[in-house]
Amino acid sequence: QAPLPVPSTLDKLTREALSDLDLSSRDSPWFLHVAFENPHVPLFISDDYADNHEPSLRGLYGDAVSEMDAMIGELISTLKKTGQYDNTLIFFFSDNGAWVNPSN
């Protein structure tokens, strides 16, 4: 979809990944790479997440991390539901480095 509205990318990536997990063969190896934008600047959360969750004490950054955590939880739940969790390696990588204050 172009142009992709940034606040909706996390949900779209997660839904696509969940679909792939549901359709993947449990008898042969597979690879899924999910690269979330959160918590990159500009910080954002989806309207759906904002409407259904209490704001984080850490502000928008905390909200972005919490939403990403919830989406990862959905992926892990799907792995468990489909019987793939015990035979799956999950890696977390980040290129975010230290938080930078653009005004400095």
Coordinates of N, CA and C in Angstrom, one line a residue:
Q1 N 0.8 -1.2 0.0 CA 0.0 0.0 0.0 C 0.9 1.2 0.0
A2 N 0.7 2.2 -0.9 CA 1.5 3.4 -0.9 C 0.6 4.6 -1.1
P3 N 0.8 5.7 -0.4 CA 1.7 5.7 0.7 C 1.2 5.0 2.0
L4 N 2.0 4.4 2.7 CA 1.6 3.7 3.9 C 1.6 4.7 5.1
P5 N 0.4 4.8 5.7 CA 0.3 5.7 6.9 C 1.1 5.1 8.1
V6 N 2.1 5.9 8.5 CA 3.0 5.4 9.5 C 2.4 4.8 10.7
P7 N 1.4 5.4 11.4 CA 0.8 4.8 12.6 C 0.2 3.4 12.4
S8 N -0.1 3.1 11.2 CA -0.8 1.8 10.9 C 0.2 0.7 10.6
T9 N 1.5 1.0 10.4 CA 2.5 0.0 10.0 C 2.6 -1.2 10.9
L10 N 2.6 -0.9 12.2 CA 2.8 -1.9 13.2 C 1.7 -3.0 13.1
D11 N 0.5 -2.5 13.1 CA -0.6 -3.4 13.0 C -0.6 -4.2 11.6
K12 N -0.3 -3.5 10.5 CA -0.3 -4.2 9.2 C 0.8 -5.3 9.2
L13 N 2.0 -4.9 9.7 CA 3.1 -5.9 9.7 C 2.7 -7.1 10.6
T14 N 2.1 -6.9 11.7 CA 1.8 -8.0 12.6 C 0.7 -8.8 12.0
R15 N -0.3 -8.2 11.4 CA -1.4 -9.0 10.8 C -0.8 -9.9 9.7
E16 N 0.1 -9.4 8.9 CA 0.7 -10.1 7.8 C 1.5 -11.3 8.3
A17 N 2.3 -11.0 9.4 CA 3.1 -12.0 10.0 C 2.2 -13.1 10.6
L18 N 1.1 -12.7 11.3 CA 0.2 -13.7 11.9 C -0.4 -14.6 10.8
S19 N -0.7 -14.0 9.7 CA -1.3 -14.8 8.5 C -0.2 -15.8 8.1
D20 N 1.0 -15.4 8.0 CA 2.1 -16.3 7.5 C 2.3 -17.4 8.5
L21 N 2.2 -17.1 9.8 CA 2.4 -18.1 10.9 C 1.2 -19.2 10.8
D22 N 0.0 -18.7 10.6 CA -1.1 -19.6 10.5 C -1.0 -20.5 9.3
L23 N -0.4 -20.0 8.2 CA -0.3 -20.8 6.9 C 0.9 -21.6 6.8
S24 N 2.0 -21.3 7.6 CA 3.2 -22.0 7.5 C 3.1 -23.5 7.7
S25 N 4.0 -24.3 7.0 CA 4.0 -25.7 7.2 C 4.7 -26.0 8.6
R26 N 4.2 -26.8 9.3 CA 4.8 -27.2 10.6 C 5.8 -28.3 10.5
D27 N 5.9 -28.9 9.2 CA 6.8 -30.0 9.0 C 8.1 -29.6 8.3
S28 N 8.2 -28.4 7.9 CA 9.5 -28.0 7.2 C 9.9 -26.6 7.8
P29 N 11.2 -26.4 7.7 CA 11.7 -25.1 8.2 C 11.2 -23.9 7.5
W30 N 11.0 -22.8 8.1 CA 10.6 -21.5 7.5 C 11.3 -20.4 8.2
F31 N 11.2 -19.2 7.6 CA 11.9 -18.0 8.2 C 10.9 -16.9 8.1
L32 N 10.8 -16.1 9.1 CA 9.9 -14.9 9.1 C 10.7 -13.8 9.8
H33 N 10.9 -12.7 9.0 CA 11.6 -11.5 9.5 C 10.5 -10.4 9.7
V34 N 10.3 -9.9 10.9 CA 9.4 -8.8 11.1 C 10.2 -7.7 11.6
A35 N 10.2 -6.6 10.9 CA 11.0 -5.4 11.3 C 10.0 -4.2 11.6
F36 N 9.8 -4.1 12.9 CA 8.9 -3.0 13.3 C 9.6 -1.6 13.3
E37 N 8.8 -0.6 13.0 CA 9.3 0.8 13.0 C 9.5 1.3 14.5
N38 N 8.7 0.8 15.4 CA 8.7 1.3 16.8 C 10.0 0.9 17.4
P39 N 10.6 1.6 18.3 CA 10.2 3.0 18.7 C 11.0 4.0 18.0
H40 N 11.1 4.0 16.7 CA 11.9 5.0 16.0 C 11.2 6.4 16.0
V41 N 11.9 7.4 15.9 CA 11.4 8.8 15.7 C 10.9 8.9 14.2
P42 N 9.8 9.3 13.9 CA 8.8 10.0 14.8 C 8.1 8.9 15.6
L43 N 7.9 9.2 16.8 CA 7.1 8.3 17.7 C 5.7 8.3 17.4
F44 N 5.0 7.1 17.4 CA 3.6 7.0 17.1 C 3.1 5.8 17.7
I45 N 1.8 5.7 17.9 CA 1.0 4.5 18.2 C -0.2 4.6 17.3
S46 N -0.8 3.4 17.1 CA -2.0 3.3 16.3 C -3.2 3.9 17.1
D47 N -4.2 4.4 16.3 CA -5.4 4.9 17.0 C -6.1 3.8 17.8
D48 N -6.1 2.6 17.3 CA -6.8 1.5 18.0 C -6.1 1.2 19.3
Y49 N -4.8 1.3 19.3 CA -4.0 1.0 20.6 C -4.3 2.2 21.5
A50 N -4.3 3.4 21.0 CA -4.5 4.6 21.9 C -5.9 4.6 22.5
D51 N -6.9 4.1 21.7 CA -8.3 4.1 22.2 C -8.5 3.0 23.2
N52 N -7.7 1.9 23.3 CA -8.0 0.8 24.1 C -7.0 0.5 25.2
H53 N -6.0 1.4 25.4 CA -5.0 1.2 26.4 C -4.8 2.5 27.2
E54 N -4.4 2.3 28.5 CA -4.1 3.5 29.3 C -2.7 4.0 28.8
P55 N -2.6 5.3 28.8 CA -1.3 5.9 28.4 C -0.1 5.5 29.4
S56 N 1.0 5.3 28.8 CA 2.2 4.9 29.6 C 2.7 6.0 30.4
L57 N 3.3 5.7 31.6 CA 3.9 6.7 32.4 C 5.1 7.3 31.7
R58 N 5.6 6.7 30.7 CA 6.8 7.1 30.0 C 6.4 7.9 28.7
G59 N 5.2 8.3 28.6 CA 4.8 9.1 27.5 C 4.7 8.3 26.2
L60 N 4.8 9.0 25.1 CA 4.6 8.4 23.8 C 5.6 7.4 23.5
Y61 N 6.9 7.5 24.0 CA 7.9 6.5 23.8 C 7.4 5.2 24.5
G62 N 7.0 5.3 25.7 CA 6.5 4.2 26.5 C 5.3 3.5 25.8
D63 N 4.4 4.3 25.2 CA 3.3 3.8 24.5 C 3.7 3.0 23.3
A64 N 4.7 3.6 22.5 CA 5.2 2.9 21.3 C 5.8 1.5 21.7
V65 N 6.6 1.5 22.8 CA 7.2 0.3 23.2 C 6.2 -0.7 23.6
S66 N 5.2 -0.3 24.4 CA 4.1 -1.1 24.9 C 3.3 -1.7 23.7
E67 N 3.0 -0.9 22.7 CA 2.2 -1.4 21.6 C 3.1 -2.5 20.8
M68 N 4.4 -2.2 20.6 CA 5.2 -3.2 20.0 C 5.3 -4.5 20.8
D69 N 5.4 -4.4 22.1 CA 5.4 -5.5 23.0 C 4.1 -6.4 22.9
A70 N 3.0 -5.7 22.8 CA 1.7 -6.4 22.6 C 1.6 -7.1 21.3
M71 N 2.2 -6.5 20.2 CA 2.2 -7.2 18.9 C 3.1 -8.4 18.9
I72 N 4.2 -8.3 19.6 CA 5.1 -9.5 19.7 C 4.4 -10.6 20.5
G73 N 3.7 -10.2 21.5 CA 2.9 -11.1 22.3 C 1.9 -11.9 21.4
E74 N 1.3 -11.2 20.5 CA 0.3 -11.8 19.6 C 1.0 -12.9 18.7
L75 N 2.2 -12.5 18.2 CA 3.0 -13.4 17.4 C 3.4 -14.7 18.2
I76 N 3.8 -14.5 19.4 CA 4.2 -15.6 20.3 C 3.0 -16.5 20.6
S77 N 1.8 -15.8 20.9 CA 0.6 -16.6 21.1 C 0.2 -17.4 19.9
T78 N 0.4 -16.9 18.7 CA 0.0 -17.7 17.5 C 1.0 -18.8 17.4
L79 N 2.3 -18.6 17.7 CA 3.2 -19.8 17.6 C 2.8 -20.9 18.5
K80 N 2.4 -20.5 19.7 CA 1.9 -21.5 20.7 C 0.6 -22.2 20.2
K81 N -0.3 -21.4 19.7 CA -1.6 -21.9 19.3 C -1.4 -22.9 18.1
T82 N -0.5 -22.6 17.3 CA -0.3 -23.5 16.1 C 0.7 -24.6 16.4
G83 N 1.2 -24.7 17.6 CA 2.1 -25.8 17.9 C 3.5 -25.6 17.4
Q84 N 3.9 -24.4 17.1 CA 5.2 -24.1 16.5 C 6.2 -23.5 17.5
Y85 N 5.7 -23.1 18.7 CA 6.5 -22.3 19.6 C 7.8 -23.1 20.1
D86 N 7.6 -24.4 20.5 CA 8.7 -25.2 21.1 C 9.8 -25.5 20.0
N87 N 9.5 -25.3 18.8 CA 10.5 -25.6 17.7 C 10.9 -24.3 17.0
T88 N 10.8 -23.2 17.7 CA 11.1 -21.9 17.0 C 12.1 -21.1 17.8
L89 N 13.0 -20.5 17.0 CA 14.0 -19.6 17.6 C 13.5 -18.2 17.4
I90 N 13.6 -17.3 18.4 CA 13.1 -16.0 18.3 C 14.3 -15.1 18.6
F91 N 14.7 -14.2 17.8 CA 15.8 -13.2 18.0 C 15.2 -11.8 18.0
F92 N 15.8 -11.0 18.9 CA 15.4 -9.6 18.9 C 16.7 -8.8 18.6
F93 N 16.6 -7.9 17.6 CA 17.7 -7.0 17.3 C 17.2 -5.6 17.3
S94 N 18.1 -4.7 17.6 CA 17.7 -3.3 17.6 C 18.8 -2.4 17.0
D95 N 18.4 -1.5 16.2 CA 19.4 -0.5 15.7 C 19.2 0.9 16.3
N96 N 18.4 0.9 17.3 CA 18.0 2.2 17.9 C 19.1 2.9 18.6
G97 N 20.0 2.2 19.3 CA 21.1 2.8 20.1 C 20.5 3.7 21.2
A98 N 21.3 4.7 21.6 CA 20.8 5.6 22.6 C 19.7 6.6 22.1
W99 N 18.9 7.0 23.0 CA 17.9 7.9 22.7 C 18.5 9.3 22.5
V100 N 18.2 9.9 21.4 CA 18.9 11.2 21.1 C 17.8 12.3 21.2
N101 N 18.2 13.4 21.9 CA 17.3 14.5 22.0 C 17.6 15.5 20.8
P102 N 16.8 15.6 19.8 CA 17.1 16.4 18.6 C 17.4 17.8 18.9
S103 N 16.9 18.3 20.1 CA 17.2 19.7 20.4 C 18.5 20.0 20.9
N104 N 19.3 19.0 21.2 CA 20.7 19.2 21.7 C 21.7 19.3 20.6

